[in-house]
XYZ file of C-alpha atoms in Angstrom:
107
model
C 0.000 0.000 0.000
C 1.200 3.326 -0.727
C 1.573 6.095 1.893
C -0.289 8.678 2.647
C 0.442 12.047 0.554
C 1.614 14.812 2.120
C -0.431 18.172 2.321
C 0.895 21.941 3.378
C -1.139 24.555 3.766
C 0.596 27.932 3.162
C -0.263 31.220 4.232
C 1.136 33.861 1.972
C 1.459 37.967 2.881
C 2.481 40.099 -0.184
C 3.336 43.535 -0.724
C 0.217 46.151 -1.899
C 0.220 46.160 -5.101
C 2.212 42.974 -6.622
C -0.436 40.874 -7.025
C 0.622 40.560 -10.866
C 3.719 39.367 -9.490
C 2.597 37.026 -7.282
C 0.425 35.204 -9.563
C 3.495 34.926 -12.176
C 5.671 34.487 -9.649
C 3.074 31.306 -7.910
C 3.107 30.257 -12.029
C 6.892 29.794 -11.949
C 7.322 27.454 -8.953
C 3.877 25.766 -9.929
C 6.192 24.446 -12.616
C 9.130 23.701 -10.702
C 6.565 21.914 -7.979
C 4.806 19.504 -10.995
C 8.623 18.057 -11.412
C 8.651 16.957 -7.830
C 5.357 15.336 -8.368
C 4.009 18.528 -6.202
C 0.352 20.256 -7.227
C -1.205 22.995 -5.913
C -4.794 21.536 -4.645
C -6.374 24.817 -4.160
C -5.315 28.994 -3.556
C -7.522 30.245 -1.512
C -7.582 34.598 -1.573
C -8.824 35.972 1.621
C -11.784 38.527 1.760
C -9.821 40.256 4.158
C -6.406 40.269 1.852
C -7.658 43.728 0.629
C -8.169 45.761 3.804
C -4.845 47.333 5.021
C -5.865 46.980 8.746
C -6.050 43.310 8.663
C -3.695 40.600 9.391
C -5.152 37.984 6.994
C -2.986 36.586 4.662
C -3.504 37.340 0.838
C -3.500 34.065 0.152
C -3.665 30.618 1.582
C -2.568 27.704 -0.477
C -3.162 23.911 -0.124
C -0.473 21.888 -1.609
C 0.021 18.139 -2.040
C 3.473 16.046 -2.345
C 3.118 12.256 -2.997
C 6.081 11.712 -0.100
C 8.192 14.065 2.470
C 11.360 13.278 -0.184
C 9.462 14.821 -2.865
C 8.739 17.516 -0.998
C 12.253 18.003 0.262
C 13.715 17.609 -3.412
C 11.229 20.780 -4.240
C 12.429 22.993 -1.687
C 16.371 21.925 -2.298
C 15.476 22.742 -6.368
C 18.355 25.220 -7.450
C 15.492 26.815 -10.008
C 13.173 27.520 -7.117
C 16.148 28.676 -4.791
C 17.296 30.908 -7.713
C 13.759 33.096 -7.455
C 14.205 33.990 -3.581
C 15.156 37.314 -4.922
C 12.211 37.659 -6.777
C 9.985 36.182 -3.732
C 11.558 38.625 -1.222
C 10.498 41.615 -3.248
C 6.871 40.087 -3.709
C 5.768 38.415 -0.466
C 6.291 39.595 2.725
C 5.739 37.010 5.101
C 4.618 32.692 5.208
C 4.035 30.298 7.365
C 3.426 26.927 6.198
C 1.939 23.486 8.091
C 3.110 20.196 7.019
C 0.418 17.046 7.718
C -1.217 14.175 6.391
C -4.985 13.026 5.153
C -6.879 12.887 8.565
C -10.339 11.714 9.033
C -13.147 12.913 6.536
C -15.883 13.292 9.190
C -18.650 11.626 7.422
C -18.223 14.205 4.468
């Protein structure tokens, strides 16, 4: 039996204005992410994103990795390492959780 995929959900603060960026930016390691077997399930952009007073995130993204290696590989890939420049002048802040598939509730 195979194991369990791996899913991390990723909050994501960007600088006013770059959302142009981002979304190019979120295109280029897309790619570099479907190499390592890694998809992005589902970006979520906050109502809240908008509103200079909050502290929501702009967006929050669930990813999934078929194993932990995988997921490793991607964030060792000299491609994706070769953008932090570009990241650091388009998001400000993340935090990420790293889990696996827990119970579906009934659902």
């Amino acid at each position: 039996m195979a194991p369990p995929p791996l899913y991390i959900l990723v909050r994501l603060w960007i600088h006013r204005g770059l959302e142009t960026e981002f979304e190019a930016y979120e295109r280029k390691v897309s790619r570099i992410m479907a190499r390592y077997g890694g998809v992005v399930e589902r970006a979520i952009r906050t109502s809240a994103a908008s509103d200079d007073r909050s502290d929501a995130p702009f967006e929050v993204h669930v990813l999934r990795f078929t194993s932990q290696d995988l997921y490793d590989a991607y964030r060792d890939d000299a491609e994706r390492r070769s953008l932090s420049d570009e990241r650091a002048g388009i998001i400000t802040n993340t935090d990420s959780l790293v889990g696996t598939p827990g119970p579906t509730y009934g659902s």
